[in-house]
Amino acid sequence: MTQELSVVGKRLPYWAAQDKATGAAKYTADIKLPNLLVGRVLTSPHAHAVIKKIDKSAAEKLPGVEAVITWEDIPHKLFNPNIQDITLHMPQAVIKDAYIISEKARFVGDVIGAVAAVDEATAEQALGLIKVEYDILPAVFDMAEAMKPGAPLIHDFAKNNISMHMNFPVAWGNVQDGFQQADVSVEAAFQTSKQHTAQLEPLSCIAQFDASGRLTVWSPNQRFFIVRSKLAELFDIPEGRIRVISHHMGGGFGKMADMGAEPICVALAKKSGKPVKVQYSREEDLFGTWTREAYIESGKLGARKDGTLTALSMSILVHSGAYFNRSSATAIVTMGSFTGLYRCPNVAAEMTAVYTNIPCSGGSRGYGVPEAYYLLEQLVDMTAEKIGMDPMAMRMKNLKQLGDPGLVGLPLETPTQEKCIRLGAEKIGWQEKRSRKKEDGNIRRGIGMATYLDVSGGQPFDIQDRNIEIKINEDGSANLYIGISDMGQNLLGASAQIAAEVMGLRYEDIHIVYGDTDYCSFDAGTYANSGCYQIGNAVMKAAAEVKKLILERAAGKLGVTPDKLDIRDRRILVRDNPSKSVSIGEISKDCIYNHAGQHLNIFGKASFSPAQNPYPTGAVFADVEVNTETGGVKVARLLLVHDAGRLINPATVEGQLQGAMALGIGYTLFEDYYINPRTGVLESNNYNTYKLPSTLDLPELEVELVEEPTPSGPFGAKGVGMSGIMGIPAAIANAIYHACGVRIREMPITPERVLKALKEKVV
Amino acid sequence: MTQELSVVGKRLPYWAAQDKATGAAKYTADIKLPNLLVGRVLTSPHAHAVIKKIDKSAAEKLPGVEAVITWEDIPHKLFNPNIQDITLHMPQAVIKDAYIISEKARFVGDVIGAVAAVDEATAEQALGLIKVEYDILPAVFDMAEAMKPGAPLIHDFAKNNISMHMNFPVAWGNVQDGFQQADVSVEAAFQTSKQHTAQLEPLSCIAQFDASGRLTVWSPNQRFFIVRSKLAELFDIPEGRIRVISHHMGGGFGKMADMGAEPICVALAKKSGKPVKVQYSREEDLFGTWTREAYIESGKLGARKDGTLTALSMSILVHSGAYFNRSSATAIVTMGSFTGLYRCPNVAAEMTAVYTNIPCSGGSRGYGVPEAYYLLEQLVDMTAEKIGMDPMAMRMKNLKQLGDPGLVGLPLETPTQEKCIRLGAEKIGWQEKRSRKKEDGNIRRGIGMATYLDVSGGQPFDIQDRNIEIKINEDGSANLYIGISDMGQNLLGASAQIAAEVMGLRYEDIHIVYGDTDYCSFDAGTYANSGCYQIGNAVMKAAAEVKKLILERAAGKLGVTPDKLDIRDRRILVRDNPSKSVSIGEISKDCIYNHAGQHLNIFGKASFSPAQNPYPTGAVFADVEVNTETGGVKVARLLLVHDAGRLINPATVEGQLQGAMALGIGYTLFEDYYINPRTGVLESNNYNTYKLPSTLDLPELEVELVEEPTPSGPFGAKGVGMSGIMGIPAAIANAIYHACGVRIREMPITPERVLKALKEKVV
């Protein structure tokens, strides 16, 4: 039945846009509760120190202070704030190395205590009254130093500060043979940077125990069902005695897929017996949460003279910082992306994770993937240059085709990479610009590209299961129950569009109940581009179940069999005689109020567990200008050609891609998470020093969409949230090389580094 | 499978008892919202008056006043606050005669305007600033006067103030023949009284429109889904755009099954653009809400000499007061109860509803039934006396038997009336006390009895459909979704016991989500004893579905077929080898986290529409002392022998019965809703003048339970909420007659009336 779509594909308003515009949407900071205390954390000023003694008596005596906690007051259980450890099908990838509050500080900013008081000023004063005696230890901030024998040991179990070494478990072929078969081989190494996820809302949480001891936690988190399980484990409270509410979130960006202030907040609420809100300052959020993982990544590419790949290998040093968090997951994603983008018969990769005394790493948008392509796509360009081939042509030679295993092993459903590349090359004027004269005073112009595959979720490595319920109201409108939070990516809007399309309703007929463990069924959370593909599929299934019930009931009313019916714009009509019709509201009322009925309230429930993982794909083209006098790089044009499958809401897809493109430019050129190499202190600890690109720093973010519905997607949609960043760093780096002949080994590509490279090249 | 019950049948703590004891339970009065306004109503001081002009300008100008409304500001639609009109399968029984705010006052206290202001004092002041010009009309307060030609007409459509006349639609036989076949016939007429439902929480409501225009209403109401539909109709807002929240309620008692302050509250919220709370004062609640319907009821009973009934007929004048409300439903219940209690071949009944200018009538606990038995059971005693038979023996002769149609036509499942009567007679010492010497100075002692049948819901006349969902949490505990409010009758506790029993969980493992149209599916509401029987059955069905899923999954784990398994105390075990077992939590976690599973979140949904209506039944025995000098009546003993089927929680059943017995004593002897016959003003307008029995006025409320599981009930349970009142007035009246030989024609049986009757008797 190829019926024209009436809701899906439309540029409808973002879900809850009005609430956000008017301030009616309540973020954690906006939530008021009676007797709500202010929680604040005490952090270590030392990068590495054992706490000999903490005297909290003065703080406790301060009027208005309701709780002071240190490591002695709370469950002493090792855990990992990366909540993927519960859902990842790789127990070997999990390290639990953190306590809610440690008795040993491992970085400047490590939490060593917390207070809850009646107001901010009292809490602040109380922090100052906690007397801590430290035994200061030597610290190490550099991975190479940390791995040397005799380096200060940060965690007892990790010899030479190496927490984990892993060979990529799904490698194939034999890389030694592959490199032998190669006509050329190229090697390179890069140091990627520790990008901070500059979400608007700093880490926030509220915890409250009710009279019966049941715990409610307001947690802006992308995986709040898993947060519930983690808290259950940490505090020995069964899941059913915990309710987690996660509504609006001031940006998730993968960061909010890890657990944040929840355990400390719960511990304070438990000790004080009152509700507590913990909200980090911007500085605390910068040094005290977690960033994109920094790598030293080295790789080798082997190819025949015609550009055909024969071998790919990579080795990553993962800079975990003080705690392991998701170092393994990130590295696995990087290794999968590096080895999986192109057809190549022999691939291998390995990772080593290293502790130092710097702030932690964790989830961030597209974690692991732009890092992989930064290395791979520069290697491709370097190889193409070596064999005298157009780098675009070399890419074309090695693209994956229909049915080929993609990044995660599952087959490509729609091989649209070539289409994206061709369209982009045409739009940007690739041929012309590759060969243009590059000089213009101090300005060197260059063009570069990169291609990418992305995922629609973490399957099959990670649990990505969804449960959706739909209830039809008396007026025919629907309540849609989705166990996710709203991180601003309009997934709820897309879900409403899908539900409305299937059930023949209008967008505004869908009321969404979400973000609450009490009212929604288990959901694995939205991350890794999983939302639209997986939630969308589950919504589609549940809506189809509802539609079936509606049609069955309507068939009885209209005197035909259900297969003779269509459902459209709130009505069910006889296909061959559309004047015979009945509204969904009438059917719903009939079910509810007509005694003889079997469906007393039309209700659909569906679970969805993905068997496929369609790959969003595309190509990025960067047109840059390098100022050889200042080292400054200006991105003059940035064009992304992307296939996200069917576009449920084109405006949302464009917005997601453009946001990620801006993030990619910041990551590549601007954002320098600068840690003082002597003290371990984060010096770029607010937005005056941690430089995010402003609109003036950004070109127009050009997006072209190749809309090829993917067979397993809801109406053909794939994931999209992270895709926009994937190829940006590599494309810009390749363009810079094209402009001025240098490759910058360390990110971000600041003017200082460009100048230095230019000088070294001249010499 | 007759497995021993481990949760059902236990005296477990009332649901939410701790929250209520600690004050954590939030009633409407406790709810705070930002910018919440105080709404107050302006009521008419005249019993009958047309409003010529209202000048609200001064009120509107008062600082702090946010809305002033009169009939001109709100939807001018006729409606009926009795929400049964939506669910009753009898369109002919519905009269819509009210407006949210009328332009004609029909009783002292009729709402003619309302204000919303920043605080109580300002709202109060604003009421005083509204200038109303009335055109005062002659008023009528007495039914007989109202029906006379030339009486003031209260509603234009109702000639002689008669709104409805109805012959009982399910009468049978021919009463004229029946009375001809009778050896004796007896006639009597009584005037029943207008009992006020003295619920602790006065009428309350909050209404709020959100930024998108969606309406949320906090409405303590027994049928809040129907409130939603009524509001949708009144304000032209689709149901899906309205959320009704109905959590704790300070007593429902059938009264809260009608709509209260909601429309006015919504109208104020709409006009002011801010949330508004309307909470009636105690006085407003007494005159401005609704009471038990007052009747003039006359009946005739024909019997053979051996006590066998040959005919029963009754005629009721229903005193509606100013508006019709549920006058028809109440009368139908009365007619059904009068004609349905005993086997009798010829029955007929009729009702006439009459308007006067007094406050309204409406739902109240057991409405219509004690009124019916008050007449019938006195007629039986009078007949027994006439034919020289023990009144208990005469009752025995005419009891309904297994399969006989009961009150609502559906067959008796368990004929336990005889058992209840015999047990009661033995416990109270019937034979001895009927024949004891009755005089003791001024004190005359007497014993009387009555029997009754009650219902387990309003089916088949009324919609009684239920929808239940159950979700299993990761720890094996369950969320139980029930679309009802908590009116304090512990139905949620009973539901939790049923759910826990079926699923092999503990009582404390059941977390209930209730009272919210957003989170629960349609429910018809709890009234007419429907809760335990219908909700209980629906819960049982949903829990059985969940159990099936759990057993299927466990069977795979334990390597047996599901039929080999038992489920008990949070575990599933192999029946023949109980050492092989797995916990429900493990199964739940497995379903959620084991990728290959089909049930990704164990979830059960069930609808229940009752095909049966088992009759709770019993007998009441009252042992009274009448003081012939003062006319005072003291109930020395009151014994209720009752069969509620299986007792889910015996403590709850006893509590329900005892509460209703106290209500019955108040109704019979104390509660005088006194309206000044010249002015129409309610003079007993607070609890100092409207006398409720205190503990000192009450005997020990003796309850004996005959526990006979009924086949169609959940674990054999029937309804129970109203049953305790049914036979009380009749039993006390019969005991008074036995004590001193008078029958009091008018309720309540006050000392004045007893004295008057005694004097008339002597003369």
PDB file of N, CA, C and O in Angstrom, chain A residues 18 211 214 228 238-240 463 471 473-475 477 479 481 511 513 517-520 522 592-593 600-601, chain B residues 18 211 214 228 238-240 463 471 473-475 477 479 481 511 513 517-520 522 593 600-601 608:
ATOM      1  N   GLN A  18       6.953  25.491  21.808  1.00  0.00           N
ATOM      2  CA  GLN A  18       6.245  26.585  22.469  1.00  0.00           C
ATOM      3  C   GLN A  18       6.596  26.647  23.957  1.00  0.00           C
ATOM      4  O   GLN A  18       6.857  27.720  24.496  1.00  0.00           O
ATOM      5  N   ALA A 211       7.787   9.602  52.119  1.00  0.00           N
ATOM      6  CA  ALA A 211       7.520   9.126  53.481  1.00  0.00           C
ATOM      7  C   ALA A 211       7.748   7.612  53.601  1.00  0.00           C
ATOM      8  O   ALA A 211       8.180   7.119  54.638  1.00  0.00           O
ATOM      9  N   ARG A 214      10.474   5.581  49.374  1.00  0.00           N
ATOM     10  CA  ARG A 214      10.662   5.442  47.924  1.00  0.00           C
ATOM     11  C   ARG A 214      11.408   6.677  47.412  1.00  0.00           C
ATOM     12  O   ARG A 214      11.152   7.800  47.846  1.00  0.00           O
ATOM     13  N   ARG A 228      18.566   4.360  36.869  1.00  0.00           N
ATOM     14  CA  ARG A 228      17.802   3.735  37.951  1.00  0.00           C
ATOM     15  C   ARG A 228      18.452   2.438  38.404  1.00  0.00           C
ATOM     16  O   ARG A 228      18.620   2.200  39.604  1.00  0.00           O
ATOM     17  N   PRO A 238      15.733  -1.681  45.592  1.00  0.00           N
ATOM     18  CA  PRO A 238      15.231  -2.335  44.368  1.00  0.00           C
ATOM     19  C   PRO A 238      14.736  -1.287  43.365  1.00  0.00           C
ATOM     20  O   PRO A 238      14.237  -0.230  43.771  1.00  0.00           O
ATOM     21  N   GLU A 239      14.867  -1.583  42.110  1.00  0.00           N
ATOM     22  CA  GLU A 239      14.465  -0.642  41.056  1.00  0.00           C
ATOM     23  C   GLU A 239      13.035  -0.128  41.259  1.00  0.00           C
ATOM     24  O   GLU A 239      12.751   1.044  41.031  1.00  0.00           O
ATOM     25  N   GLY A 240      12.157  -1.021  41.670  1.00  0.00           N
ATOM     26  CA  GLY A 240      10.753  -0.631  41.821  1.00  0.00           C
ATOM     27  C   GLY A 240      10.528   0.403  42.906  1.00  0.00           C
ATOM     28  O   GLY A 240       9.480   1.035  42.955  1.00  0.00           O
ATOM     29  N   ILE A 463      22.622  -3.272  24.070  1.00  0.00           N
ATOM     30  CA  ILE A 463      21.175  -3.442  24.102  1.00  0.00           C
ATOM     31  C   ILE A 463      20.495  -2.184  23.606  1.00  0.00           C
ATOM     32  O   ILE A 463      20.804  -1.085  24.048  1.00  0.00           O
ATOM     33  N   LYS A 471      -2.281   4.729  23.819  1.00  0.00           N
ATOM     34  CA  LYS A 471      -3.663   4.661  24.298  1.00  0.00           C
ATOM     35  C   LYS A 471      -4.492   5.678  23.519  1.00  0.00           C
ATOM     36  O   LYS A 471      -4.063   6.812  23.342  1.00  0.00           O
ATOM     37  N   ASN A 473      -7.549   8.160  23.288  1.00  0.00           N
ATOM     38  CA  ASN A 473      -8.501   8.878  24.127  1.00  0.00           C
ATOM     39  C   ASN A 473      -9.891   8.872  23.502  1.00  0.00           C
ATOM     40  O   ASN A 473     -10.058   8.509  22.338  1.00  0.00           O
ATOM     41  N   GLU A 474     -10.846   9.335  24.259  1.00  0.00           N
ATOM     42  CA  GLU A 474     -12.239   9.329  23.802  1.00  0.00           C
ATOM     43  C   GLU A 474     -12.426  10.157  22.535  1.00  0.00           C
ATOM     44  O   GLU A 474     -13.314   9.879  21.731  1.00  0.00           O
ATOM     45  N   ASP A 475     -11.630  11.190  22.368  1.00  0.00           N
ATOM     46  CA  ASP A 475     -11.783  12.055  21.201  1.00  0.00           C
ATOM     47  C   ASP A 475     -11.037  11.527  19.981  1.00  0.00           C
ATOM     48  O   ASP A 475     -11.017  12.173  18.941  1.00  0.00           O
ATOM     49  N   SER A 477      -7.810  11.117  19.894  1.00  0.00           N
ATOM     50  CA  SER A 477      -6.398  11.470  20.013  1.00  0.00           C
ATOM     51  C   SER A 477      -5.668  10.357  20.764  1.00  0.00           C
ATOM     52  O   SER A 477      -6.294   9.484  21.341  1.00  0.00           O
ATOM     53  N   ASN A 479      -2.457   9.042  23.410  1.00  0.00           N
ATOM     54  CA  ASN A 479      -1.340   9.215  24.334  1.00  0.00           C
ATOM     55  C   ASN A 479      -0.259   8.217  23.923  1.00  0.00           C
ATOM     56  O   ASN A 479      -0.526   7.020  23.807  1.00  0.00           O
ATOM     57  N   TYR A 481       3.358   6.656  24.906  1.00  0.00           N
ATOM     58  CA  TYR A 481       4.232   6.482  26.063  1.00  0.00           C
ATOM     59  C   TYR A 481       5.616   6.038  25.599  1.00  0.00           C
ATOM     60  O   TYR A 481       5.756   4.967  25.007  1.00  0.00           O
ATOM     61  N   HIS A 511      -0.369  13.101  22.126  1.00  0.00           N
ATOM     62  CA  HIS A 511       0.146  13.624  23.398  1.00  0.00           C
ATOM     63  C   HIS A 511       1.177  12.630  23.925  1.00  0.00           C
ATOM     64  O   HIS A 511       0.885  11.449  24.082  1.00  0.00           O
ATOM     65  N   VAL A 513       3.680  11.028  26.667  1.00  0.00           N
ATOM     66  CA  VAL A 513       4.073  10.829  28.064  1.00  0.00           C
ATOM     67  C   VAL A 513       5.459  10.177  28.016  1.00  0.00           C
ATOM     68  O   VAL A 513       5.617   9.128  27.398  1.00  0.00           O
ATOM     69  N   THR A 517      10.201   6.682  34.775  1.00  0.00           N
ATOM     70  CA  THR A 517      10.207   5.221  34.945  1.00  0.00           C
ATOM     71  C   THR A 517       8.886   4.707  35.503  1.00  0.00           C
ATOM     72  O   THR A 517       8.593   3.521  35.374  1.00  0.00           O
ATOM     73  N   ASP A 518       8.112   5.575  36.129  1.00  0.00           N
ATOM     74  CA  ASP A 518       6.817   5.117  36.645  1.00  0.00           C
ATOM     75  C   ASP A 518       5.781   4.951  35.543  1.00  0.00           C
ATOM     76  O   ASP A 518       4.903   4.105  35.655  1.00  0.00           O
ATOM     77  N   TYR A 519       5.856   5.760  34.526  1.00  0.00           N
ATOM     78  CA  TYR A 519       4.784   5.774  33.537  1.00  0.00           C
ATOM     79  C   TYR A 519       5.161   5.127  32.215  1.00  0.00           C
ATOM     80  O   TYR A 519       4.296   4.900  31.387  1.00  0.00           O
ATOM     81  N   CYS A 520       6.441   4.898  32.010  1.00  0.00           N
ATOM     82  CA  CYS A 520       6.893   4.350  30.736  1.00  0.00           C
ATOM     83  C   CYS A 520       7.541   2.994  30.975  1.00  0.00           C
ATOM     84  O   CYS A 520       8.037   2.724  32.064  1.00  0.00           O
ATOM     85  N   PHE A 522      10.466   0.055  30.048  1.00  0.00           N
ATOM     86  CA  PHE A 522      11.917   0.112  29.884  1.00  0.00           C
ATOM     87  C   PHE A 522      12.325   0.578  28.501  1.00  0.00           C
ATOM     88  O   PHE A 522      11.811   0.115  27.489  1.00  0.00           O
ATOM     89  N   ILE A 592     -15.212   2.426  24.234  1.00  0.00           N
ATOM     90  CA  ILE A 592     -15.262   2.714  25.671  1.00  0.00           C
ATOM     91  C   ILE A 592     -16.675   2.587  26.213  1.00  0.00           C
ATOM     92  O   ILE A 592     -16.895   2.013  27.275  1.00  0.00           O
ATOM     93  N   TYR A 593     -17.627   3.107  25.450  1.00  0.00           N
ATOM     94  CA  TYR A 593     -18.965   3.211  26.022  1.00  0.00           C
ATOM     95  C   TYR A 593     -19.943   2.149  25.545  1.00  0.00           C
ATOM     96  O   TYR A 593     -21.025   2.032  26.091  1.00  0.00           O
ATOM     97  N   LEU A 600     -12.023  -2.422  25.337  1.00  0.00           N
ATOM     98  CA  LEU A 600     -12.705  -1.422  26.148  1.00  0.00           C
ATOM     99  C   LEU A 600     -11.964  -0.104  26.106  1.00  0.00           C
ATOM    100  O   LEU A 600     -12.522   0.929  26.375  1.00  0.00           O
ATOM    101  N   ASN A 601     -10.711  -0.152  25.800  1.00  0.00           N
ATOM    102  CA  ASN A 601      -9.956   1.086  25.583  1.00  0.00           C
ATOM    103  C   ASN A 601      -8.902   0.688  24.553  1.00  0.00           C
ATOM    104  O   ASN A 601      -8.117  -0.213  24.783  1.00  0.00           O
TER     105      ASN A 601
ATOM    106  N   GLN B  18       0.628   5.166  55.551  1.00  0.00           N
ATOM    107  CA  GLN B  18       1.750   5.933  56.088  1.00  0.00           C
ATOM    108  C   GLN B  18       1.742   7.368  55.557  1.00  0.00           C
ATOM    109  O   GLN B  18       1.921   8.319  56.316  1.00  0.00           O
ATOM    110  N   ALA B 211       0.998  26.256  28.611  1.00  0.00           N
ATOM    111  CA  ALA B 211       1.368  27.196  27.546  1.00  0.00           C
ATOM    112  C   ALA B 211       0.720  26.835  26.212  1.00  0.00           C
ATOM    113  O   ALA B 211       0.376  27.706  25.423  1.00  0.00           O
ATOM    114  N   ARG B 214      -3.307  23.216  26.819  1.00  0.00           N
ATOM    115  CA  ARG B 214      -3.809  21.945  27.363  1.00  0.00           C
ATOM    116  C   ARG B 214      -4.232  22.172  28.811  1.00  0.00           C
ATOM    117  O   ARG B 214      -3.556  22.862  29.561  1.00  0.00           O
ATOM    118  N   ARG B 228     -13.695  14.275  32.768  1.00  0.00           N
ATOM    119  CA  ARG B 228     -12.963  14.763  31.601  1.00  0.00           C
ATOM    120  C   ARG B 228     -13.885  14.901  30.387  1.00  0.00           C
ATOM    121  O   ARG B 228     -13.858  15.915  29.693  1.00  0.00           O
ATOM    122  N   PRO B 238     -11.182  18.881  23.107  1.00  0.00           N
ATOM    123  CA  PRO B 238     -11.164  17.422  22.961  1.00  0.00           C
ATOM    124  C   PRO B 238     -10.587  16.763  24.231  1.00  0.00           C
ATOM    125  O   PRO B 238      -9.710  17.335  24.885  1.00  0.00           O
ATOM    126  N   GLU B 239     -11.042  15.580  24.543  1.00  0.00           N
ATOM    127  CA  GLU B 239     -10.580  14.884  25.749  1.00  0.00           C
ATOM    128  C   GLU B 239      -9.063  14.800  25.827  1.00  0.00           C
ATOM    129  O   GLU B 239      -8.481  14.929  26.897  1.00  0.00           O
ATOM    130  N   GLY B 240      -8.423  14.564  24.687  1.00  0.00           N
ATOM    131  CA  GLY B 240      -6.976  14.406  24.682  1.00  0.00           C
ATOM    132  C   GLY B 240      -6.233  15.668  25.101  1.00  0.00           C
ATOM    133  O   GLY B 240      -5.057  15.610  25.434  1.00  0.00           O
ATOM    134  N   ILE B 463     -22.397   1.527  32.420  1.00  0.00           N
ATOM    135  CA  ILE B 463     -21.091   1.055  31.967  1.00  0.00           C
ATOM    136  C   ILE B 463     -20.166   0.855  33.156  1.00  0.00           C
ATOM    137  O   ILE B 463     -20.032   1.749  33.999  1.00  0.00           O
ATOM    138  N   LYS B 471       3.198  -3.468  34.635  1.00  0.00           N
ATOM    139  CA  LYS B 471       4.562  -3.499  34.090  1.00  0.00           C
ATOM    140  C   LYS B 471       5.480  -4.066  35.163  1.00  0.00           C
ATOM    141  O   LYS B 471       5.401  -3.663  36.318  1.00  0.00           O
ATOM    142  N   ASN B 473       9.047  -4.327  36.834  1.00  0.00           N
ATOM    143  CA  ASN B 473      10.322  -3.615  36.912  1.00  0.00           C
ATOM    144  C   ASN B 473      11.492  -4.599  36.897  1.00  0.00           C
ATOM    145  O   ASN B 473      11.304  -5.809  37.066  1.00  0.00           O
ATOM    146  N   GLU B 474      12.678  -4.063  36.789  1.00  0.00           N
ATOM    147  CA  GLU B 474      13.867  -4.901  36.706  1.00  0.00           C
ATOM    148  C   GLU B 474      14.051  -5.770  37.946  1.00  0.00           C
ATOM    149  O   GLU B 474      14.637  -6.848  37.884  1.00  0.00           O
ATOM    150  N   ASP B 475      13.592  -5.286  39.086  1.00  0.00           N
ATOM    151  CA  ASP B 475      13.765  -6.044  40.326  1.00  0.00           C
ATOM    152  C   ASP B 475      12.666  -7.070  40.536  1.00  0.00           C
ATOM    153  O   ASP B 475      12.642  -7.742  41.571  1.00  0.00           O
ATOM    154  N   SER B 477       9.526  -6.313  40.860  1.00  0.00           N
ATOM    155  CA  SER B 477       8.346  -5.643  41.396  1.00  0.00           C
ATOM    156  C   SER B 477       7.474  -5.169  40.239  1.00  0.00           C
ATOM    157  O   SER B 477       7.901  -5.180  39.088  1.00  0.00           O
ATOM    158  N   ASN B 479       4.607  -2.329  38.566  1.00  0.00           N
ATOM    159  CA  ASN B 479       3.808  -1.111  38.533  1.00  0.00           C
ATOM    160  C   ASN B 479       2.417  -1.505  38.052  1.00  0.00           C
ATOM    161  O   ASN B 479       2.282  -2.133  37.000  1.00  0.00           O
ATOM    162  N   TYR B 481      -1.232  -0.077  36.972  1.00  0.00           N
ATOM    163  CA  TYR B 481      -1.873   1.145  36.483  1.00  0.00           C
ATOM    164  C   TYR B 481      -3.382   0.995  36.575  1.00  0.00           C
ATOM    165  O   TYR B 481      -3.952   0.121  35.921  1.00  0.00           O
ATOM    166  N   HIS B 511       3.646  -1.326  43.100  1.00  0.00           N
ATOM    167  CA  HIS B 511       3.591   0.134  43.112  1.00  0.00           C
ATOM    168  C   HIS B 511       2.431   0.559  42.221  1.00  0.00           C
ATOM    169  O   HIS B 511       2.366   0.175  41.059  1.00  0.00           O
ATOM    170  N   VAL B 513       0.170   3.162  40.126  1.00  0.00           N
ATOM    171  CA  VAL B 513       0.021   4.438  39.425  1.00  0.00           C
ATOM    172  C   VAL B 513      -1.471   4.579  39.143  1.00  0.00           C
ATOM    173  O   VAL B 513      -2.064   3.696  38.522  1.00  0.00           O
ATOM    174  N   THR B 517      -5.631  10.706  34.066  1.00  0.00           N
ATOM    175  CA  THR B 517      -6.053  10.322  32.711  1.00  0.00           C
ATOM    176  C   THR B 517      -4.876  10.217  31.747  1.00  0.00           C
ATOM    177  O   THR B 517      -4.997   9.580  30.711  1.00  0.00           O
ATOM    178  N   ASP B 518      -3.750  10.846  32.089  1.00  0.00           N
ATOM    179  CA  ASP B 518      -2.583  10.741  31.207  1.00  0.00           C
ATOM    180  C   ASP B 518      -1.898   9.386  31.335  1.00  0.00           C
ATOM    181  O   ASP B 518      -1.311   8.899  30.369  1.00  0.00           O
ATOM    182  N   TYR B 519      -1.913   8.815  32.499  1.00  0.00           N
ATOM    183  CA  TYR B 519      -1.109   7.617  32.736  1.00  0.00           C
ATOM    184  C   TYR B 519      -1.925   6.335  32.814  1.00  0.00           C
ATOM    185  O   TYR B 519      -1.361   5.244  32.811  1.00  0.00           O
ATOM    186  N   CYS B 520      -3.236   6.463  32.954  1.00  0.00           N
ATOM    187  CA  CYS B 520      -4.070   5.282  33.110  1.00  0.00           C
ATOM    188  C   CYS B 520      -5.055   5.203  31.946  1.00  0.00           C
ATOM    189  O   CYS B 520      -5.377   6.214  31.342  1.00  0.00           O
ATOM    190  N   PHE B 522      -8.851   4.212  30.347  1.00  0.00           N
ATOM    191  CA  PHE B 522     -10.219   4.539  30.755  1.00  0.00           C
ATOM    192  C   PHE B 522     -10.739   3.615  31.841  1.00  0.00           C
ATOM    193  O   PHE B 522     -10.605   2.401  31.780  1.00  0.00           O
ATOM    194  N   TYR B 593      17.275  -7.370  29.426  1.00  0.00           N
ATOM    195  CA  TYR B 593      18.672  -7.244  29.002  1.00  0.00           C
ATOM    196  C   TYR B 593      19.162  -8.357  28.079  1.00  0.00           C
ATOM    197  O   TYR B 593      20.231  -8.248  27.525  1.00  0.00           O
ATOM    198  N   LEU B 600      10.359  -7.780  25.768  1.00  0.00           N
ATOM    199  CA  LEU B 600      11.452  -6.904  26.154  1.00  0.00           C
ATOM    200  C   LEU B 600      11.163  -6.227  27.483  1.00  0.00           C
ATOM    201  O   LEU B 600      12.048  -5.780  28.164  1.00  0.00           O
ATOM    202  N   ASN B 601       9.908  -6.136  27.813  1.00  0.00           N
ATOM    203  CA  ASN B 601       9.543  -5.636  29.136  1.00  0.00           C
ATOM    204  C   ASN B 601       8.249  -6.366  29.456  1.00  0.00           C
ATOM    205  O   ASN B 601       7.279  -6.260  28.708  1.00  0.00           O
ATOM    206  N   PHE B 608     -11.874  -5.466  31.382  1.00  0.00           N
ATOM    207  CA  PHE B 608     -12.901  -6.296  32.011  1.00  0.00           C
ATOM    208  C   PHE B 608     -14.236  -5.583  31.917  1.00  0.00           C
ATOM    209  O   PHE B 608     -14.367  -4.412  32.250  1.00  0.00           O
TER     210      PHE B 608
END
